[in-house]
Amino acid sequence: SGDSATGFSSTSLRLKQQRSFLDASAEDRLESVKAGALGALVGGVCSTPFNYLSASVTHAPNVLGQWEFDTDMCSLEAALFAIVYRYVVREKDKENSMLQQGVSGAFVIVRTLPKVTVPSYCSAIPLECKYFYVLDNETIFVLLGAGVASVATFLPVWLALEWVMNEKGWIKRFESFKE
């Protein structure tokens, strides 16, 4: 009788621990959804003028369609940034400005570099161009424009996240994995 009571109480304790883990996971998912929604909204709004300018300057065949697509993609990228930022810059790291800048800078770089197109005068395998790698005047202009647009997308999201996590408490930082 003592063994079955002990077995029952240990099973009950395990179930409570599992339920607690599931509840915490659901809460973490909700906080990530909130961070993603904030990122999508702020990133999309802040990138809108840059996306329109880019579509106009590059003479896209369908300027409004390209503008809408680019803005949608910036919203998605900003949502992913916000979710990753919440998990990387945890409660214990919230004063670590290098970590905050590193996460933000990584997203800026990853969004900026694919905007470069290799000029037609370059030969492939190995990639050789007239200028240093593929950096000519046009490529530098594209990199600067895409870089500014990327900063204009992710910097406001970063600042908004810090504000709502530190000042308002509307979104909780990820603390750490519970054992």
mmCIF file of C-alpha atoms in Angstrom:
data_model
loop_
_atom_site.group_PDB
_atom_site.id
_atom_site.type_symbol
_atom_site.label_atom_id
_atom_site.label_comp_id
_atom_site.label_asym_id
_atom_site.label_seq_id
_atom_site.Cartn_x
_atom_site.Cartn_y
_atom_site.Cartn_z
ATOM 1 C CA SER A 1 0.000 0.000 0.000
ATOM 2 C CA GLY A 2 2.920 2.360 0.812
ATOM 3 C CA ASP A 3 4.538 1.634 -2.574
ATOM 4 C CA SER A 4 1.397 2.413 -4.532
ATOM 5 C CA ALA A 5 0.915 5.663 -2.625
ATOM 6 C CA THR A 6 4.514 6.627 -3.308
ATOM 7 C CA GLY A 7 4.158 5.619 -6.948
ATOM 8 C CA PHE A 8 0.973 7.656 -7.229
ATOM 9 C CA SER A 9 2.536 10.753 -5.648
ATOM 10 C CA SER A 10 5.648 10.565 -7.866
ATOM 11 C CA THR A 11 3.429 10.158 -10.948
ATOM 12 C CA SER A 12 1.334 13.087 -9.785
ATOM 13 C CA LEU A 13 4.476 15.191 -9.294
ATOM 14 C CA ARG A 14 5.706 14.306 -12.803
ATOM 15 C CA LEU A 15 2.354 15.271 -14.294
ATOM 16 C CA LYS A 16 2.416 18.603 -12.445
ATOM 17 C CA GLN A 17 5.939 19.277 -13.714
ATOM 18 C CA GLN A 18 4.942 18.401 -17.282
ATOM 19 C CA ARG A 19 1.858 20.612 -17.046
ATOM 20 C CA SER A 20 3.999 23.443 -15.673
ATOM 21 C CA PHE A 21 6.450 23.020 -18.584
ATOM 22 C CA LEU A 22 3.602 23.042 -21.119
ATOM 23 C CA ASP A 23 2.070 26.135 -19.520
ATOM 24 C CA ALA A 24 5.444 27.910 -19.609
ATOM 25 C CA SER A 25 5.926 26.901 -23.230
ATOM 26 C CA ALA A 26 2.506 28.247 -24.160
ATOM 27 C CA GLU A 27 3.298 31.506 -22.374
ATOM 28 C CA ASP A 28 6.651 31.749 -24.190
ATOM 29 C CA ARG A 29 4.938 31.118 -27.528
ATOM 30 C CA LEU A 30 2.418 33.874 -26.797
ATOM 31 C CA GLU A 31 5.240 36.301 -25.963
ATOM 32 C CA SER A 32 6.968 35.342 -29.236
ATOM 33 C CA VAL A 33 3.748 35.913 -31.182
ATOM 34 C CA LYS A 34 3.437 39.357 -29.568
ATOM 35 C CA ALA A 35 7.073 40.162 -30.409
ATOM 36 C CA GLY A 36 6.582 38.959 -33.977
ATOM 37 C CA ALA A 37 3.425 41.028 -34.418
ATOM 38 C CA LEU A 38 5.170 44.133 -33.104
ATOM 39 C CA GLY A 39 8.153 43.487 -35.373
ATOM 40 C CA ALA A 40 5.970 42.985 -38.439
ATOM 41 C CA LEU A 41 3.995 46.159 -37.808
ATOM 42 C CA VAL A 42 6.928 48.425 -36.973
ATOM 43 C CA GLY A 43 9.261 46.956 -39.605
ATOM 44 C CA GLY A 44 6.639 47.097 -42.342
ATOM 45 C CA VAL A 45 5.647 50.683 -41.612
ATOM 46 C CA CYS A 46 9.215 51.943 -41.283
ATOM 47 C CA SER A 47 10.421 50.202 -44.449
ATOM 48 C CA THR A 48 7.522 51.385 -46.630
ATOM 49 C CA PRO A 49 9.046 54.634 -47.986
ATOM 50 C CA PHE A 50 12.394 52.958 -48.657
ATOM 51 C CA ASN A 51 10.718 50.094 -50.496
ATOM 52 C CA TYR A 52 8.774 52.500 -52.694
ATOM 53 C CA LEU A 53 11.906 54.499 -53.458
ATOM 54 C CA SER A 54 13.805 51.317 -54.292
ATOM 55 C CA ALA A 55 11.051 50.053 -56.611
ATOM 56 C CA SER A 56 10.932 53.455 -58.339
ATOM 57 C CA VAL A 57 14.709 53.895 -58.718
ATOM 58 C CA THR A 58 15.287 50.371 -60.030
ATOM 59 C CA HIS A 59 12.528 50.905 -62.608
ATOM 60 C CA ALA A 60 10.642 47.776 -61.597
ATOM 61 C CA PRO A 61 8.130 46.792 -64.289
ATOM 62 C CA ASN A 62 5.341 46.960 -61.705
ATOM 63 C CA VAL A 63 6.407 49.606 -59.163
ATOM 64 C CA LEU A 64 3.375 49.258 -56.882
ATOM 65 C CA GLY A 65 3.475 45.464 -56.970
ATOM 66 C CA GLN A 66 7.208 45.442 -56.211
ATOM 67 C CA TRP A 67 6.685 47.983 -53.420
ATOM 68 C CA GLU A 68 3.943 45.859 -51.849
ATOM 69 C CA PHE A 69 5.992 42.662 -52.132
ATOM 70 C CA ASP A 70 9.104 44.299 -50.651
ATOM 71 C CA THR A 71 7.074 45.765 -47.783
ATOM 72 C CA ASP A 72 5.472 42.386 -47.076
ATOM 73 C CA MET A 73 8.900 40.744 -47.056
ATOM 74 C CA CYS A 74 10.256 43.426 -44.699
ATOM 75 C CA SER A 75 7.325 42.786 -42.357
ATOM 76 C CA LEU A 76 8.110 39.076 -42.364
ATOM 77 C CA GLU A 77 11.838 39.678 -41.857
ATOM 78 C CA ALA A 78 11.137 42.139 -39.036
ATOM 79 C CA ALA A 79 8.781 39.645 -37.353
ATOM 80 C CA LEU A 80 11.470 36.956 -37.479
ATOM 81 C CA PHE A 81 14.024 39.456 -36.191
ATOM 82 C CA ALA A 82 11.791 40.345 -33.237
ATOM 83 C CA ILE A 83 11.267 36.695 -32.298
ATOM 84 C CA VAL A 84 14.982 35.880 -32.550
ATOM 85 C CA TYR A 85 15.887 39.067 -30.655
ATOM 86 C CA ARG A 86 13.544 38.114 -27.794
ATOM 87 C CA TYR A 87 15.215 34.710 -27.468
ATOM 88 C CA VAL A 88 18.808 35.934 -27.841
ATOM 89 C CA VAL A 89 18.721 39.057 -25.661
ATOM 90 C CA ARG A 90 17.384 37.417 -22.533
ATOM 91 C CA GLU A 91 16.567 38.919 -19.164
ATOM 92 C CA LYS A 92 20.127 38.338 -17.915
ATOM 93 C CA ASP A 93 21.561 39.991 -21.071
ATOM 94 C CA LYS A 94 19.315 43.049 -21.328
ATOM 95 C CA GLU A 95 22.148 45.446 -20.429
ATOM 96 C CA ASN A 96 24.567 43.897 -22.961
ATOM 97 C CA SER A 97 24.565 46.488 -25.747
ATOM 98 C CA MET A 98 27.098 44.526 -27.820
ATOM 99 C CA LEU A 99 24.748 41.538 -27.954
ATOM 100 C CA GLN A 100 21.821 43.783 -28.917
ATOM 101 C CA GLN A 101 23.860 45.471 -31.648
ATOM 102 C CA GLY A 102 25.261 42.153 -32.863
ATOM 103 C CA VAL A 103 21.837 40.583 -33.334
ATOM 104 C CA SER A 104 20.539 43.692 -35.076
ATOM 105 C CA GLY A 105 23.655 44.051 -37.238
ATOM 106 C CA ALA A 106 23.497 40.416 -38.307
ATOM 107 C CA PHE A 107 19.953 40.898 -39.603
ATOM 108 C CA VAL A 108 20.949 44.109 -41.405
ATOM 109 C CA ILE A 109 23.852 42.343 -43.141
ATOM 110 C CA VAL A 110 21.815 39.265 -44.069
ATOM 111 C CA ARG A 111 19.073 41.449 -45.564
ATOM 112 C CA THR A 112 21.463 43.823 -47.366
ATOM 113 C CA LEU A 113 23.942 41.519 -49.123
ATOM 114 C CA PRO A 114 21.440 39.568 -51.287
ATOM 115 C CA LYS A 115 20.386 42.851 -52.917
ATOM 116 C CA VAL A 116 23.672 42.947 -54.865
ATOM 117 C CA THR A 117 23.579 41.719 -58.443
ATOM 118 C CA VAL A 118 26.800 40.725 -60.166
ATOM 119 C CA PRO A 119 27.588 43.098 -63.067
ATOM 120 C CA SER A 120 27.545 41.612 -66.573
ATOM 121 C CA TYR A 121 31.253 42.350 -67.122
ATOM 122 C CA CYS A 122 32.269 39.874 -64.370
ATOM 123 C CA SER A 123 33.373 36.358 -65.248
ATOM 124 C CA ALA A 124 32.339 33.368 -63.165
ATOM 125 C CA ILE A 125 34.264 30.543 -61.503
ATOM 126 C CA PRO A 126 36.250 32.152 -60.061
ATOM 127 C CA LEU A 127 34.344 35.393 -59.830
ATOM 128 C CA GLU A 128 36.523 38.114 -61.360
ATOM 129 C CA CYS A 129 35.532 41.691 -62.068
ATOM 130 C CA LYS A 130 37.211 44.885 -63.254
ATOM 131 C CA TYR A 131 36.965 46.370 -59.792
ATOM 132 C CA PHE A 132 37.499 45.004 -56.308
ATOM 133 C CA TYR A 133 35.312 41.889 -56.235
ATOM 134 C CA VAL A 134 31.946 43.174 -57.522
ATOM 135 C CA LEU A 135 32.188 46.635 -56.012
ATOM 136 C CA ASP A 136 31.688 49.213 -58.719
ATOM 137 C CA ASN A 137 29.767 52.492 -58.463
ATOM 138 C CA GLU A 138 26.396 50.851 -59.125
ATOM 139 C CA THR A 139 26.980 48.037 -56.639
ATOM 140 C CA ILE A 140 28.129 50.460 -53.962
ATOM 141 C CA PHE A 141 24.974 52.522 -54.547
ATOM 142 C CA VAL A 142 22.831 49.374 -54.216
ATOM 143 C CA LEU A 143 24.646 48.309 -51.048
ATOM 144 C CA LEU A 144 24.280 51.736 -49.465
ATOM 145 C CA GLY A 145 20.609 51.964 -50.382
ATOM 146 C CA ALA A 146 19.834 48.448 -49.173
ATOM 147 C CA GLY A 147 21.886 49.020 -46.026
ATOM 148 C CA VAL A 148 20.021 52.208 -45.161
ATOM 149 C CA ALA A 149 16.688 50.492 -45.860
ATOM 150 C CA SER A 150 17.701 47.540 -43.674
ATOM 151 C CA VAL A 151 18.734 49.800 -40.810
ATOM 152 C CA ALA A 152 15.456 51.701 -41.244
ATOM 153 C CA THR A 153 13.631 48.371 -40.936
ATOM 154 C CA PHE A 154 15.439 46.758 -37.999
ATOM 155 C CA LEU A 155 16.522 49.735 -35.856
ATOM 156 C CA PRO A 156 12.945 50.857 -35.119
ATOM 157 C CA VAL A 157 11.964 47.253 -34.328
ATOM 158 C CA TRP A 158 14.911 46.948 -31.939
ATOM 159 C CA LEU A 159 14.005 50.231 -30.221
ATOM 160 C CA ALA A 160 10.309 49.310 -30.043
ATOM 161 C CA LEU A 161 11.115 45.907 -28.548
ATOM 162 C CA GLU A 162 13.400 47.411 -25.933
ATOM 163 C CA TRP A 163 10.737 49.991 -25.063
ATOM 164 C CA VAL A 164 7.890 47.508 -24.678
ATOM 165 C CA MET A 165 10.051 45.014 -22.773
ATOM 166 C CA ASN A 166 11.819 47.466 -20.464
ATOM 167 C CA GLU A 167 9.425 50.381 -20.043
ATOM 168 C CA LYS A 168 5.961 48.942 -20.624
ATOM 169 C CA GLY A 169 6.345 45.268 -19.805
ATOM 170 C CA TRP A 170 3.929 44.335 -22.602
ATOM 171 C CA ILE A 171 6.295 41.669 -23.899
ATOM 172 C CA LYS A 172 8.417 39.536 -21.586
ATOM 173 C CA ARG A 173 11.981 38.653 -22.421
ATOM 174 C CA PHE A 174 12.855 35.007 -22.649
ATOM 175 C CA GLU A 175 14.449 34.065 -19.343
ATOM 176 C CA SER A 176 16.084 30.694 -20.013
ATOM 177 C CA PHE A 177 15.178 27.097 -20.541
ATOM 178 C CA LYS A 178 13.841 25.521 -17.387
ATOM 179 C CA GLU A 179 15.201 22.135 -16.441
#
